[in-house]
């Protein structure tokens, strides 16, 4: 029986070949003349002749002429669009070979096209000029990079002389780092974006853990004035031994960028033959936490840490050695306030009877801000804070309890991702996935008064195609919005737009093309002709440029 198996297999194979030959023969007899796309509309004999727009950049309201072919047949039944916004046709100057139209007032840079009898014919790109432009004098070339992973810039901090510090996940900046001396998560740029080390010596920067800096806060007044608090995910700073943990996600830097440190003598040394371990260098700011620090704030000689952590950690120096550190741990969930020597302030967010913090948020804190009076406002995915209802936003009293006087009412019905406060306008702007805020329809953006109440004159339109992940208000009241969306109301806005303080699109400031990426922070500088805004984040593309995570825009008056 077994010997017949190969024979039967050959018979089956021969049969399959014959069957295939039969079907192929039948196909050849019928011929290869069937059109798989038969039944569709016949293409209209209409096309663009012009490949570019002259002039290269036009403004809203300008009259533009392009060359076409075959338009007369559809002269009474066609429409023109600029980046999905219908344009007014100048009929007196339009004929079979010439199309004249006005650039729509709310159009942004993008393709133009004609629609006729249900068909679309795409033409050249219309570059719309206006009051918003990418600053050609911005000298960031390669920006923040990382040889091993993400290169996001999370924070930017202005310096008194006009320079800036930037913090993030990068290990190189403008390709100035080396393998032996990387630029670890913190760098200085001049006012024009040029990378500079003048006055600063960060060394290798942040090392260990995530090797990133989320937040940089300059201490403006008091005993430590001129120094910096940095928070993020790191266990060392400018260390030749990054695996030797000496920090816990927070540090204080001197005014020149070096670690504010103490040299210890007569340290416990279990290995006396290694004499260099008789001493140690540790952080003078003896404070840390066991998880990521998202935001740092300084107020009245105290430091606030906010993030995704469970315990406050303070090194117990008498029992610590060069290789092994001993810590005092206190359960402090999501936020803690410490003094300038790093000791924990037990009057904030702490229950002395249970010797730990209150329960905090029942979700993740995504962003935070501090008002001028020192009160914190937290936003995120949570719906309660310390057991009290707080729908995605809460203001904190000076003792860490929920501030019930914050007039947000029912809050947001979904996550708040971004919050910023503008001291000039005295307004708070929030962005996220919510569709209502304290009973008011709000499609991912809302403007609040300083007390948390809705600004009744702000009425935004519906965001579709994604979400608003960053919002920030300028001193003139206009609001920058970025995210993954593609429409605001009926208008195409590809991830970036500028709104008036009433929620309407700002005419003349929405001329840019597509945006890709995520913005995390911004800083505004007044100029003689308007204002300049530096945006940092994970910024991949803006209006055809590649910003490398740092972008400067000009806003003309």
Coordinates of C-alpha atoms in Angstrom, one line a residue:
X1 CA 0.0 0.0 0.0
X2 CA 2.8 2.4 0.9
X3 CA 4.5 2.0 -2.5
X4 CA 1.4 3.3 -4.3
X5 CA 1.5 6.7 -2.5
X6 CA 4.1 8.3 -4.9
X7 CA 2.2 7.0 -7.9
X8 CA -1.1 8.4 -6.6
X9 CA 0.5 11.8 -5.8
X10 CA 1.9 12.0 -9.4
X11 CA -1.7 11.3 -10.7
X12 CA -3.1 14.2 -8.6
X13 CA -0.3 16.5 -9.7
X14 CA -0.8 15.7 -13.4
X15 CA -4.6 16.3 -13.0
X16 CA -4.0 19.7 -11.4
X17 CA -1.7 20.7 -14.2
X18 CA -4.3 19.7 -16.8
X19 CA -7.0 21.6 -15.0
X20 CA -4.9 24.7 -14.9
X21 CA -4.0 24.4 -18.6
X22 CA -7.8 24.1 -19.4
X23 CA -8.6 27.4 -17.6
X24 CA -5.7 29.2 -19.2
X25 CA -6.8 28.0 -22.6
X26 CA -10.3 29.2 -22.0
X27 CA -9.0 32.6 -21.0
X28 CA -6.9 32.9 -24.1
X29 CA -9.9 32.0 -26.3
X30 CA -11.9 34.8 -24.7
X31 CA -9.0 37.2 -25.0
X32 CA -7.7 39.8 -22.5
X33 CA -10.0 42.6 -23.6
X34 CA -12.2 43.0 -20.5
X35 CA -11.8 46.4 -18.7
X36 CA -11.8 45.8 -14.9
X37 CA -12.7 49.5 -14.4
X38 CA -15.6 49.4 -16.9
X39 CA -18.7 51.3 -15.9
X40 CA -16.9 54.3 -14.4
X41 CA -17.3 58.0 -15.6
X42 CA -15.3 59.0 -18.6
X43 CA -12.7 61.5 -17.6
X44 CA -13.5 65.1 -18.5
X45 CA -11.2 66.8 -21.0
X46 CA -10.2 69.4 -18.4
X47 CA -6.7 70.0 -17.1
X48 CA -4.3 72.5 -15.6
X49 CA -1.5 73.9 -17.7
X50 CA 0.2 76.0 -15.0
X51 CA 2.4 74.0 -12.7
X52 CA 3.2 76.9 -10.3
X53 CA 1.5 80.0 -9.0
X54 CA 2.9 83.4 -10.0
X55 CA 3.8 85.1 -7.7
X56 CA 5.1 82.3 -5.6
X57 CA 3.5 83.5 -2.4
X58 CA 0.0 85.1 -2.4
X59 CA -2.1 86.7 0.3
X60 CA -5.8 86.1 1.3
X61 CA -7.9 88.2 -1.0
X62 CA -5.3 88.3 -3.8
X63 CA -6.6 87.7 -7.4
X64 CA -4.7 84.8 -9.0
X65 CA -4.6 83.6 -12.6
X66 CA -3.6 80.2 -13.8
X67 CA -3.6 78.6 -17.2
X68 CA -6.0 75.7 -17.9
X69 CA -7.3 73.7 -20.8
X70 CA -10.9 72.9 -21.7
X71 CA -12.8 75.0 -19.2
X72 CA -15.5 76.4 -21.5
X73 CA -17.5 73.2 -21.5
X74 CA -18.0 73.5 -17.8
X75 CA -18.0 77.3 -17.4
X76 CA -21.4 77.3 -15.7
X77 CA -20.8 74.2 -13.6
X78 CA -17.5 74.2 -11.8
X79 CA -16.0 75.3 -8.5
X80 CA -12.5 76.2 -7.4
X81 CA -11.0 75.2 -4.0
X82 CA -7.8 76.2 -2.2
X83 CA -6.9 73.6 0.4
X84 CA -10.6 72.6 0.8
X85 CA -11.9 76.2 1.0
X86 CA -14.0 77.3 -1.9
X87 CA -12.6 80.3 -3.8
X88 CA -14.5 83.1 -5.6
X89 CA -14.2 82.9 -9.4
X90 CA -13.6 86.1 -11.2
X91 CA -16.0 85.3 -14.1
X92 CA -15.0 88.3 -16.3
X93 CA -11.4 87.0 -16.5
X94 CA -12.2 83.3 -16.8
X95 CA -12.4 81.5 -20.1
X96 CA -11.4 78.2 -21.8
X97 CA -7.7 78.7 -21.1
X98 CA -7.6 81.1 -18.2
X99 CA -8.9 80.7 -14.6
X100 CA -9.0 83.7 -12.3
X101 CA -10.0 83.5 -8.7
X102 CA -9.6 85.2 -5.3
X103 CA -7.6 83.5 -2.6
X104 CA -10.1 82.8 0.3
X105 CA -9.7 84.9 3.4
X106 CA -9.4 81.8 5.6
X107 CA -7.3 79.6 3.2
X108 CA -4.0 78.1 4.2
X109 CA -1.2 76.8 2.1
X110 CA -2.1 73.7 0.1
X111 CA -3.2 72.4 -3.3
X112 CA -5.9 74.0 -5.4
X113 CA -8.3 72.1 -7.6
X114 CA -11.4 72.4 -9.8
X115 CA -14.5 70.2 -9.4
X116 CA -16.9 69.7 -12.3
X117 CA -19.6 67.1 -12.8
X118 CA -18.4 65.2 -9.8
X119 CA -14.8 65.0 -10.9
X120 CA -11.7 66.8 -9.4
X121 CA -8.7 68.1 -11.2
X122 CA -5.7 69.1 -9.1
X123 CA -3.5 72.1 -9.9
X124 CA -0.4 73.7 -8.4
X125 CA 0.2 74.4 -4.7
X126 CA -0.9 77.8 -3.5
X127 CA 1.5 79.2 -0.9
X128 CA -0.6 81.6 1.2
X129 CA 1.2 84.4 2.9
X130 CA 0.0 86.3 5.9
X131 CA 0.9 87.5 9.3
X132 CA 2.4 84.2 10.5
X133 CA 5.7 82.9 9.1
X134 CA 8.6 80.5 9.9
X135 CA 11.5 82.7 11.1
X136 CA 14.2 82.5 8.4
X137 CA 16.7 83.8 10.9
X138 CA 16.3 80.9 13.2
X139 CA 19.6 79.1 13.2
X140 CA 18.7 75.6 14.4
X141 CA 20.0 73.3 11.8
X142 CA 20.1 69.7 13.1
X143 CA 18.5 70.5 16.5
X144 CA 18.0 67.8 19.1
X145 CA 19.0 64.3 18.1
X146 CA 19.4 60.9 19.8
X147 CA 21.6 58.0 18.6
X148 CA 19.5 55.5 20.6
X149 CA 15.9 56.7 20.7
X150 CA 13.6 59.7 20.9
X151 CA 14.9 63.3 20.7
X152 CA 11.9 65.2 22.0
X153 CA 12.4 68.6 23.6
X154 CA 10.0 68.9 26.5
X155 CA 10.9 72.3 28.1
X156 CA 12.4 75.6 27.3
X157 CA 13.4 78.1 30.0
X158 CA 14.4 81.7 29.3
X159 CA 17.6 83.2 30.8
X160 CA 18.1 86.8 31.8
X161 CA 20.5 87.5 29.0
X162 CA 18.2 86.4 26.2
X163 CA 19.5 82.8 25.9
X164 CA 17.5 79.7 26.6
X165 CA 17.9 76.3 28.2
X166 CA 16.2 73.4 26.6
X167 CA 15.5 70.0 28.2
X168 CA 14.5 66.7 26.7
X169 CA 15.3 63.2 25.7
X170 CA 18.2 64.0 23.3
X171 CA 21.8 62.9 23.7
X172 CA 23.2 65.2 21.1
X173 CA 22.4 68.8 19.9
X174 CA 23.4 70.3 16.6
X175 CA 25.8 67.3 16.2
X176 CA 28.2 68.9 18.8
X177 CA 28.2 65.9 21.1
X178 CA 30.6 63.0 21.1
X179 CA 30.5 59.4 22.3
X180 CA 32.7 60.3 25.2
X181 CA 30.9 63.6 26.0
X182 CA 27.2 63.4 24.9
X183 CA 24.8 66.3 25.4
X184 CA 22.5 64.5 27.9
X185 CA 19.1 66.0 27.9
X186 CA 20.0 69.7 28.5
X187 CA 21.5 72.3 26.3
X188 CA 21.8 76.1 25.9
X189 CA 20.8 78.1 22.8
X190 CA 21.3 81.7 22.0
X191 CA 18.4 84.0 21.2
X192 CA 18.7 83.1 17.5
X193 CA 18.8 79.4 18.1
X194 CA 22.5 78.9 17.8
X195 CA 23.9 76.2 20.1
X196 CA 26.3 77.7 22.7
X197 CA 28.1 76.6 25.8
X198 CA 29.0 80.1 26.9
X199 CA 28.8 80.4 30.7
X200 CA 27.6 76.8 31.1
X201 CA 29.3 73.4 31.7
X202 CA 26.7 70.6 31.8
X203 CA 29.3 67.9 31.0
X204 CA 27.6 64.7 30.1
X205 CA 24.3 65.9 31.4
X206 CA 21.6 63.5 32.6
X207 CA 22.4 59.8 32.8
X208 CA 20.9 56.6 34.0
X209 CA 17.2 55.6 33.9
X210 CA 15.5 57.4 31.0
X211 CA 18.3 59.9 30.6
X212 CA 15.9 62.7 30.0
X213 CA 15.0 66.1 31.4
X214 CA 11.3 67.0 31.5
X215 CA 11.4 70.3 33.3
X216 CA 13.8 73.1 33.9
X217 CA 13.0 75.9 36.5
X218 CA 15.3 78.8 37.2
X219 CA 15.3 80.0 40.8
X220 CA 14.8 83.7 40.5
X221 CA 15.0 84.9 44.1
X222 CA 16.2 83.8 47.5
X223 CA 19.2 82.0 48.9
X224 CA 19.7 79.9 45.7
X225 CA 18.9 82.6 43.2
X226 CA 20.3 82.0 39.7
X227 CA 20.4 78.2 40.1
X228 CA 18.2 75.7 38.4
X229 CA 15.9 72.8 39.4
X230 CA 15.7 70.0 36.8
X231 CA 13.3 67.1 36.9
X232 CA 12.8 64.1 34.7
X233 CA 14.0 60.5 34.6
X234 CA 17.7 60.2 35.5
X235 CA 20.0 58.9 38.3
X236 CA 23.2 60.8 37.6
X237 CA 24.4 64.1 36.2
X238 CA 27.7 64.6 34.4
X239 CA 29.0 61.4 35.9
X240 CA 31.7 59.1 34.6
X241 CA 29.9 56.3 36.3
X242 CA 26.3 56.7 35.3
X243 CA 25.3 53.3 36.7
X244 CA 26.2 54.5 40.2
X245 CA 23.0 56.0 41.4
X246 CA 23.5 59.4 43.1
X247 CA 20.3 61.2 42.0
X248 CA 16.6 60.3 41.9
X249 CA 15.0 62.1 39.0
X250 CA 15.6 65.6 40.4
X251 CA 18.6 67.8 40.9
X252 CA 19.7 71.3 41.5
X253 CA 22.3 72.9 39.1
X254 CA 24.6 75.8 39.8
X255 CA 24.2 78.9 37.7
X256 CA 26.9 77.5 35.3
X257 CA 25.1 74.3 34.8
X258 CA 27.2 72.1 37.0
X259 CA 25.7 69.8 39.7
X260 CA 25.2 71.6 43.0
X261 CA 27.1 69.1 45.1
X262 CA 28.8 68.4 48.4
X263 CA 32.1 66.6 49.0
X264 CA 31.9 64.1 51.9
X265 CA 34.8 62.8 53.9
X266 CA 35.1 59.7 56.1
X267 CA 32.4 57.9 54.3
X268 CA 31.7 54.3 55.2
X269 CA 34.0 52.1 53.1
X270 CA 33.5 48.3 53.1
X271 CA 36.4 48.1 50.7
X272 CA 39.3 49.9 52.5
X273 CA 41.8 48.8 49.8
X274 CA 39.9 51.1 47.4
X275 CA 40.9 54.3 49.1
X276 CA 39.1 56.6 46.8
X277 CA 35.8 55.3 48.3
X278 CA 36.7 56.9 51.6
X279 CA 35.0 60.0 50.3
X280 CA 32.0 60.8 48.0
X281 CA 30.4 63.6 46.1
X282 CA 26.6 63.9 46.5
X283 CA 23.9 66.3 45.5
X284 CA 23.6 69.3 47.8
X285 CA 19.9 69.2 47.1
X286 CA 19.2 66.0 48.9
X287 CA 15.7 65.1 47.6
X288 CA 14.4 62.7 45.1
X289 CA 11.4 60.5 44.1
X290 CA 11.0 57.0 42.8
X291 CA 9.4 57.8 39.5
X292 CA 9.3 60.4 36.7
X293 CA 9.1 64.1 37.5
X294 CA 7.0 65.9 34.9
X295 CA 6.9 69.4 36.3
X296 CA 9.0 71.4 38.7
X297 CA 8.0 74.8 40.3
X298 CA 9.7 77.1 42.8
X299 CA 7.8 79.4 45.1
X300 CA 8.9 81.1 48.4
X301 CA 12.1 79.2 48.8
X302 CA 10.4 75.8 48.2
X303 CA 10.4 73.4 45.3
X304 CA 7.3 71.6 44.1
X305 CA 7.7 68.3 42.2
X306 CA 4.8 66.8 40.2
X307 CA 4.8 63.6 38.3
X308 CA 4.3 59.9 38.2
X309 CA 5.9 58.7 41.5
X310 CA 4.9 57.0 44.7
X311 CA 7.7 57.8 47.2
X312 CA 9.8 60.7 48.2
X313 CA 13.4 59.7 48.7
X314 CA 16.1 61.3 50.8
X315 CA 19.6 59.9 51.1
X316 CA 20.6 59.0 54.6
X317 CA 24.2 60.0 54.5
X318 CA 25.5 58.5 57.8
X319 CA 24.8 54.9 56.6
X320 CA 25.6 55.4 52.9
X321 CA 28.7 54.3 51.2
X322 CA 30.3 55.2 47.8
X323 CA 28.7 52.2 46.2
X324 CA 25.5 51.7 48.2
X325 CA 23.1 54.5 49.2
X326 CA 20.6 54.2 52.0
X327 CA 17.4 56.2 51.7
X328 CA 14.6 57.4 54.0
X329 CA 11.3 56.7 52.1
X330 CA 8.0 58.5 52.6
X331 CA 5.0 57.6 50.6
X332 CA 4.1 60.7 48.6
X333 CA 2.0 60.1 45.6
X334 CA 2.3 62.3 42.6
X335 CA 3.4 65.5 44.3
X336 CA 5.7 66.7 47.0
X337 CA 7.0 70.1 48.3
X338 CA 10.6 70.3 49.6
X339 CA 12.8 72.9 51.1
X340 CA 15.9 74.2 49.5
X341 CA 18.1 71.6 51.4
X342 CA 15.8 68.8 50.1
X343 CA 14.0 68.1 53.3
X344 CA 10.3 67.3 52.8
X345 CA 7.7 69.9 53.9
X346 CA 5.3 67.8 55.9
X347 CA 2.6 70.5 55.9
X348 CA 1.9 69.8 52.2
X349 CA 0.0 66.8 50.8
X350 CA 0.9 64.8 53.9
X351 CA -1.1 63.1 56.7
X352 CA 1.0 63.1 59.9
X353 CA -1.2 60.4 61.5
X354 CA -0.8 57.9 58.6
X355 CA 2.7 59.2 57.8
X356 CA 2.0 59.3 54.1
X357 CA 0.4 61.5 51.5
X358 CA -3.3 61.6 50.7
X359 CA -4.3 59.4 47.8
X360 CA -3.9 62.1 45.1
X361 CA -5.4 61.6 41.7
X362 CA -7.1 58.4 40.5
X363 CA -5.5 58.8 37.1
X364 CA -2.4 60.3 35.5
X365 CA -1.4 63.9 35.9
X366 CA -0.5 65.0 32.3
X367 CA 0.3 68.6 32.8
X368 CA 0.5 71.2 35.6
X369 CA 0.9 75.0 36.1
X370 CA 1.5 77.4 39.0
X371 CA -0.5 80.6 39.3
X372 CA 1.2 83.8 40.4
X373 CA 0.0 83.2 44.0
X374 CA 1.8 79.8 44.2
X375 CA -1.3 77.6 43.8
X376 CA -0.9 74.5 41.6
X377 CA -3.4 73.5 38.9
X378 CA -3.2 69.9 37.8
X379 CA -4.8 68.3 34.7
X380 CA -4.9 64.8 33.3
X381 CA -6.9 61.6 33.1
X382 CA -8.2 61.6 36.7
X383 CA -11.8 62.2 37.9
X384 CA -11.1 62.5 41.6
X385 CA -8.3 64.0 43.7
X386 CA -7.9 62.9 47.4
X387 CA -11.3 61.3 47.1
X388 CA -13.0 64.6 46.0
X389 CA -14.6 64.8 42.6
X390 CA -12.3 66.6 40.2
X391 CA -13.0 65.9 36.6
X392 CA -9.6 66.2 34.9
X393 CA -8.7 69.5 36.5
X394 CA -8.1 70.5 40.1
X395 CA -6.5 73.4 42.0
X396 CA -4.5 72.7 45.1
X397 CA -4.4 74.6 48.3
X398 CA -1.1 75.4 50.1
X399 CA -1.6 72.4 52.3
X400 CA -2.2 70.0 49.3
X401 CA -5.9 69.7 49.7
X402 CA -8.4 70.4 46.9
X403 CA -9.3 74.0 46.5
X404 CA -13.1 74.1 46.4
X405 CA -13.1 77.8 45.5
X406 CA -11.7 76.9 42.0
X407 CA -14.8 77.6 39.9
X408 CA -14.6 74.8 37.3
X409 CA -17.8 73.1 38.4
X410 CA -18.2 69.8 36.7
X411 CA -14.9 70.2 34.9
X412 CA -14.2 68.4 31.7
X413 CA -16.0 65.3 30.5
X414 CA -12.7 63.7 29.2
X415 CA -9.0 64.1 29.5
X416 CA -7.2 67.4 29.6
X417 CA -3.7 67.1 28.1
X418 CA -2.4 70.6 28.1
X419 CA -2.8 73.7 30.4
X420 CA -1.2 77.1 30.2
X421 CA -1.6 80.4 32.0
X422 CA -0.9 83.8 30.5
X423 CA -0.2 86.5 33.2
X424 CA -0.8 89.3 30.7
X425 CA -4.4 88.2 29.8
X426 CA -4.9 86.6 33.2
X427 CA -6.5 83.6 31.4
X428 CA -6.0 79.9 31.5
X429 CA -6.3 77.8 28.3
X430 CA -6.8 74.0 28.3
X431 CA -6.7 71.4 25.5
X432 CA -7.5 67.7 25.3
X433 CA -10.1 65.2 24.3
X434 CA -13.1 66.7 26.1
X435 CA -16.3 67.8 24.4
X436 CA -17.8 69.8 27.2
X437 CA -16.5 71.8 30.2
X438 CA -18.6 72.7 33.1
X439 CA -21.8 72.3 31.0
X440 CA -20.5 74.3 28.1
X441 CA -19.9 72.7 24.7
X442 CA -16.1 72.7 24.1
X443 CA -14.5 70.6 21.4
X444 CA -11.1 70.0 23.0
X445 CA -10.3 73.7 23.7
X446 CA -11.5 76.0 26.4
X447 CA -10.6 79.4 27.8
X448 CA -11.0 80.0 31.5
X449 CA -10.8 82.9 33.8
X450 CA -8.2 82.8 36.6
X451 CA -10.8 81.5 39.0
X452 CA -11.6 78.5 36.8
X453 CA -14.9 79.8 35.4
X454 CA -15.7 79.6 31.7
X455 CA -14.9 82.7 29.6
X456 CA -18.4 83.1 28.1
X457 CA -17.1 85.0 25.0
X458 CA -15.0 82.1 23.9
X459 CA -17.0 79.8 21.6
X460 CA -14.8 77.3 19.8
X461 CA -15.8 75.2 16.8
X462 CA -15.8 71.4 16.4
X463 CA -12.4 69.7 16.1
X464 CA -12.4 66.6 13.9
X465 CA -9.8 64.2 12.6
X466 CA -7.8 64.1 15.8
X467 CA -7.3 66.0 19.1
X468 CA -5.8 69.2 20.4
X469 CA -2.7 68.2 22.4
X470 CA -1.2 71.6 23.0
X471 CA -2.7 75.1 23.6
X472 CA -1.1 78.3 24.6
X473 CA -2.3 82.0 24.7
X474 CA -0.2 84.9 23.4
X475 CA -0.1 88.2 25.2
X476 CA -2.3 89.7 22.5
X477 CA -5.0 87.2 23.3
X478 CA -4.6 84.9 20.3
X479 CA -4.4 81.2 21.0
X480 CA -2.0 78.7 19.4
X481 CA -3.4 75.2 19.0
X482 CA -1.6 72.1 17.8
X483 CA -2.4 68.4 17.7
X484 CA -3.4 65.6 15.3
X485 CA -6.7 67.2 14.0
X486 CA -7.4 68.1 10.4
X487 CA -10.5 70.3 10.6
X488 CA -11.8 73.1 12.7
X489 CA -15.4 73.6 12.0
X490 CA -15.6 73.6 8.2
X491 CA -12.0 74.7 7.7
X492 CA -9.1 72.4 6.9
X493 CA -6.4 72.9 9.5
X494 CA -3.7 70.3 9.5
X495 CA -2.6 70.0 13.1
X496 CA -1.9 73.7 13.7
X497 CA -4.0 76.9 13.9
X498 CA -4.3 80.3 15.5
X499 CA -7.6 81.4 17.2
X500 CA -8.8 84.7 18.4
X501 CA -9.7 85.0 22.0
X502 CA -13.4 84.4 21.1
X503 CA -12.6 81.0 19.6
X504 CA -12.8 82.0 15.9
X505 CA -10.0 81.4 13.4
X506 CA -7.6 84.4 13.4
X507 CA -7.8 85.9 9.9
X508 CA -4.3 86.3 8.4
X509 CA -2.6 83.9 10.9
X510 CA -3.7 80.6 9.4
X511 CA -1.7 80.7 6.2
X512 CA 0.6 77.8 7.0
X513 CA 0.4 74.3 5.6
X514 CA 0.5 71.0 7.4
X515 CA 1.9 70.3 10.9
X516 CA 3.2 66.9 12.1
X517 CA 4.3 66.1 15.6
X518 CA 3.6 67.2 19.2
X519 CA 4.4 70.5 20.9
X520 CA 5.2 70.5 24.6
X521 CA 6.2 74.1 25.4
X522 CA 6.4 77.6 24.1
X523 CA 8.0 80.9 24.9
X524 CA 7.0 84.3 23.6
X525 CA 9.2 87.3 22.9
X526 CA 8.0 90.8 21.9
X527 CA 9.5 92.3 18.8
X528 CA 9.2 95.7 17.1
X529 CA 6.9 94.3 14.5
X530 CA 4.9 91.8 16.6
X531 CA 6.0 88.8 18.5
X532 CA 8.2 85.7 18.1
X533 CA 7.2 82.4 19.5
X534 CA 9.6 79.4 20.0
X535 CA 7.9 76.1 20.0
X536 CA 9.6 72.9 21.3
X537 CA 8.5 69.3 21.3
X538 CA 8.6 66.4 18.9
X539 CA 8.1 68.6 15.9
X540 CA 8.6 66.7 12.6
X541 CA 7.3 69.0 10.0
X542 CA 5.8 72.5 9.7
X543 CA 4.7 74.2 6.5
X544 CA 7.1 72.2 4.4
X545 CA 10.1 72.7 6.8
X546 CA 11.8 70.2 9.1
X547 CA 12.2 72.0 12.4
X548 CA 14.2 69.2 14.3
X549 CA 12.0 69.7 17.4
X550 CA 12.6 73.5 17.8
X551 CA 10.7 76.0 15.7
X552 CA 10.5 79.8 15.8
X553 CA 7.5 81.6 14.3
X554 CA 7.0 85.3 13.6
X555 CA 3.6 86.8 14.3
X556 CA 3.2 90.2 12.7
X557 CA 0.9 92.9 14.1

